Amino acid sequence: AQSVTQLGSHVSVSEGALVLLRCNYSSSVPPYLFWYVQYPNQGLQLLLKYTSAATLVKGINGFEAEFKKSETSFHLTKPSAHMSDAAEYFCAVIELQGAQKLVFGQGTRLTINP
Amino acid sequence: DTGVSQNPRHKITKRGQNVTFRCDPISEHNRLYWYRQTLGQGPEFLTYFQNEAQLEKSRLLSDRFSAERPKGSFSTLEIQRTEQGDSAMYLCASSSYGGAPSAGANVLTFGAGSRLTVL
């Protein structure tokens, strides 16, 4: 079964600094990986997805993620943090059988310091 | 289309009462998912419909939980005899994927969720 692990339940960066949110996956087959963002009292919004095409995936709001098979990682980055990036971020992998449902990590809360 | 709509957004109830949540997916989407999210955790899968057929249920979905999608459009999630442990955000998502398992195309669109508080 596929799964993801997010390292760090809480990350705090200064405005303008690099954002790095870590996600490692476990899968016996090539995975399909996603990053979602959740703002307070809202649902989840898709940031980007990896579907075995380019290993560097660009998403919305200036975020990108790089798929590294050798490290089983799919870390999310943004060169310069903005106050509006403060939110909860979830990494997810899709199960390839049955419901093809998303399996989420436990989330990382990103705080931006002025 | 305004996306996935969930109602009510908030529900406070006393232990032992029944509650029902409704989800209206994006109109052309044939797949509908229910997830539960507790504080500080990622969403956990509850159940899945393809059109009106409920095809998969998680072990998290106890006998007190029932979900329906009678006409393959909106769905309801009912919780009977609520317990304090049922307090959570209940998220609905829909998608239109219908192909073979190159499942990267199965992009789920989520609603804003229904928050349940059981006193």
PDB file of N, CA and C in Angstrom, chain B residues 3 9 11 13 23 27 29-30 36 41 50-51 54 59 64-65 70 76 87 89 95-96 98 103 105 118-119:
ATOM      1  N   GLY B   3     -18.302  24.614  -7.734  1.00  0.00           N
ATOM      2  CA  GLY B   3     -17.448  23.690  -7.019  1.00  0.00           C
ATOM      3  C   GLY B   3     -18.261  22.747  -6.154  1.00  0.00           C
ATOM      4  N   ARG B   9     -22.220  23.926   7.308  1.00  0.00           N
ATOM      5  CA  ARG B   9     -20.784  24.130   7.512  1.00  0.00           C
ATOM      6  C   ARG B   9     -20.392  23.791   8.946  1.00  0.00           C
ATOM      7  N   LYS B  11     -22.024  22.111  12.732  1.00  0.00           N
ATOM      8  CA  LYS B  11     -23.120  21.471  13.428  1.00  0.00           C
ATOM      9  C   LYS B  11     -22.659  21.156  14.835  1.00  0.00           C
ATOM     10  N   THR B  13     -24.036  19.333  18.279  1.00  0.00           N
ATOM     11  CA  THR B  13     -25.103  18.440  18.698  1.00  0.00           C
ATOM     12  C   THR B  13     -24.744  17.804  20.033  1.00  0.00           C
ATOM     13  N   CYS B  23     -23.590  16.708   0.626  1.00  0.00           N
ATOM     14  CA  CYS B  23     -22.537  17.129  -0.293  1.00  0.00           C
ATOM     15  C   CYS B  23     -23.112  17.209  -1.699  1.00  0.00           C
ATOM     16  N   SER B  27     -21.127  19.073 -10.965  1.00  0.00           N
ATOM     17  CA  SER B  27     -22.241  18.378 -11.612  1.00  0.00           C
ATOM     18  C   SER B  27     -21.816  17.251 -12.553  1.00  0.00           C
ATOM     19  N   HIS B  29     -19.169  15.387 -12.308  1.00  0.00           N
ATOM     20  CA  HIS B  29     -18.294  14.418 -11.655  1.00  0.00           C
ATOM     21  C   HIS B  29     -19.050  13.158 -11.270  1.00  0.00           C
ATOM     22  N   ASN B  30     -18.480  12.002 -11.638  1.00  0.00           N
ATOM     23  CA  ASN B  30     -19.154  10.744 -11.337  1.00  0.00           C
ATOM     24  C   ASN B  30     -18.643  10.095 -10.051  1.00  0.00           C
ATOM     25  N   ARG B  36     -12.737  12.154   6.727  1.00  0.00           N
ATOM     26  CA  ARG B  36     -12.851  12.750   8.050  1.00  0.00           C
ATOM     27  C   ARG B  36     -11.490  13.305   8.443  1.00  0.00           C
ATOM     28  N   GLN B  41      -4.520  16.453  12.161  1.00  0.00           N
ATOM     29  CA  GLN B  41      -4.284  15.251  11.358  1.00  0.00           C
ATOM     30  C   GLN B  41      -4.655  15.490   9.902  1.00  0.00           C
ATOM     31  N   GLN B  50     -19.081   5.614  -6.966  1.00  0.00           N
ATOM     32  CA  GLN B  50     -18.990   5.864  -8.391  1.00  0.00           C
ATOM     33  C   GLN B  50     -20.426   5.882  -8.892  1.00  0.00           C
ATOM     34  N   ASN B  51     -20.850   7.032  -9.366  1.00  0.00           N
ATOM     35  CA  ASN B  51     -22.267   7.267  -9.640  1.00  0.00           C
ATOM     36  C   ASN B  51     -23.060   6.979  -8.367  1.00  0.00           C
ATOM     37  N   GLN B  54     -21.999   2.639  -3.960  1.00  0.00           N
ATOM     38  CA  GLN B  54     -20.979   2.784  -2.925  1.00  0.00           C
ATOM     39  C   GLN B  54     -20.016   1.610  -3.070  1.00  0.00           C
ATOM     40  N   ARG B  59     -12.678   0.931   7.278  1.00  0.00           N
ATOM     41  CA  ARG B  59     -13.007   0.347   8.586  1.00  0.00           C
ATOM     42  C   ARG B  59     -13.332   1.433   9.613  1.00  0.00           C
ATOM     43  N   ARG B  64     -22.642   2.993  12.853  1.00  0.00           N
ATOM     44  CA  ARG B  64     -23.452   4.186  13.111  1.00  0.00           C
ATOM     45  C   ARG B  64     -23.405   5.175  11.937  1.00  0.00           C
ATOM     46  N   PHE B  65     -22.502   4.923  11.021  1.00  0.00           N
ATOM     47  CA  PHE B  65     -22.337   5.810   9.877  1.00  0.00           C
ATOM     48  C   PHE B  65     -22.996   5.185   8.649  1.00  0.00           C
ATOM     49  N   PRO B  70     -28.196   8.636  -3.817  1.00  0.00           N
ATOM     50  CA  PRO B  70     -29.336   7.947  -4.436  1.00  0.00           C
ATOM     51  C   PRO B  70     -29.466   8.109  -5.945  1.00  0.00           C
ATOM     52  N   THR B  76     -25.368  12.112   0.972  1.00  0.00           N
ATOM     53  CA  THR B  76     -25.560  12.409   2.390  1.00  0.00           C
ATOM     54  C   THR B  76     -24.737  11.454   3.226  1.00  0.00           C
ATOM     55  N   SER B  87     -16.522  14.026  16.770  1.00  0.00           N
ATOM     56  CA  SER B  87     -16.213  15.429  16.507  1.00  0.00           C
ATOM     57  C   SER B  87     -15.039  15.521  15.548  1.00  0.00           C
ATOM     58  N   MET B  89     -13.954  17.343  11.249  1.00  0.00           N
ATOM     59  CA  MET B  89     -14.373  17.983  10.005  1.00  0.00           C
ATOM     60  C   MET B  89     -14.658  16.858   9.011  1.00  0.00           C
ATOM     61  N   SER B  95     -14.639  13.844  -8.312  1.00  0.00           N
ATOM     62  CA  SER B  95     -13.741  13.821  -9.460  1.00  0.00           C
ATOM     63  C   SER B  95     -14.473  13.205 -10.639  1.00  0.00           C
ATOM     64  N   SER B  96     -13.898  13.379 -11.805  1.00  0.00           N
ATOM     65  CA  SER B  96     -14.564  12.896 -13.015  1.00  0.00           C
ATOM     66  C   SER B  96     -13.760  11.822 -13.721  1.00  0.00           C
ATOM     67  N   GLY B  98     -12.408   8.409 -15.064  1.00  0.00           N
ATOM     68  CA  GLY B  98     -13.090   7.151 -15.314  1.00  0.00           C
ATOM     69  C   GLY B  98     -12.270   6.168 -16.098  1.00  0.00           C
ATOM     70  N   ALA B 103      -3.676   6.608 -12.483  1.00  0.00           N
ATOM     71  CA  ALA B 103      -4.605   7.348 -11.628  1.00  0.00           C
ATOM     72  C   ALA B 103      -4.152   8.757 -11.338  1.00  0.00           C
ATOM     73  N   ALA B 105      -4.515  11.092 -13.090  1.00  0.00           N
ATOM     74  CA  ALA B 105      -5.529  11.998 -13.620  1.00  0.00           C
ATOM     75  C   ALA B 105      -6.724  12.118 -12.688  1.00  0.00           C
ATOM     76  N   VAL B 118     -19.593  17.407  18.940  1.00  0.00           N
ATOM     77  CA  VAL B 118     -20.511  16.613  19.769  1.00  0.00           C
ATOM     78  C   VAL B 118     -20.222  16.930  21.237  1.00  0.00           C
ATOM     79  N   LEU B 119     -21.217  17.448  21.914  1.00  0.00           N
ATOM     80  CA  LEU B 119     -21.047  17.837  23.324  1.00  0.00           C
ATOM     81  C   LEU B 119     -21.347  16.683  24.267  1.00  0.00           C
TER      82      LEU B 119
END
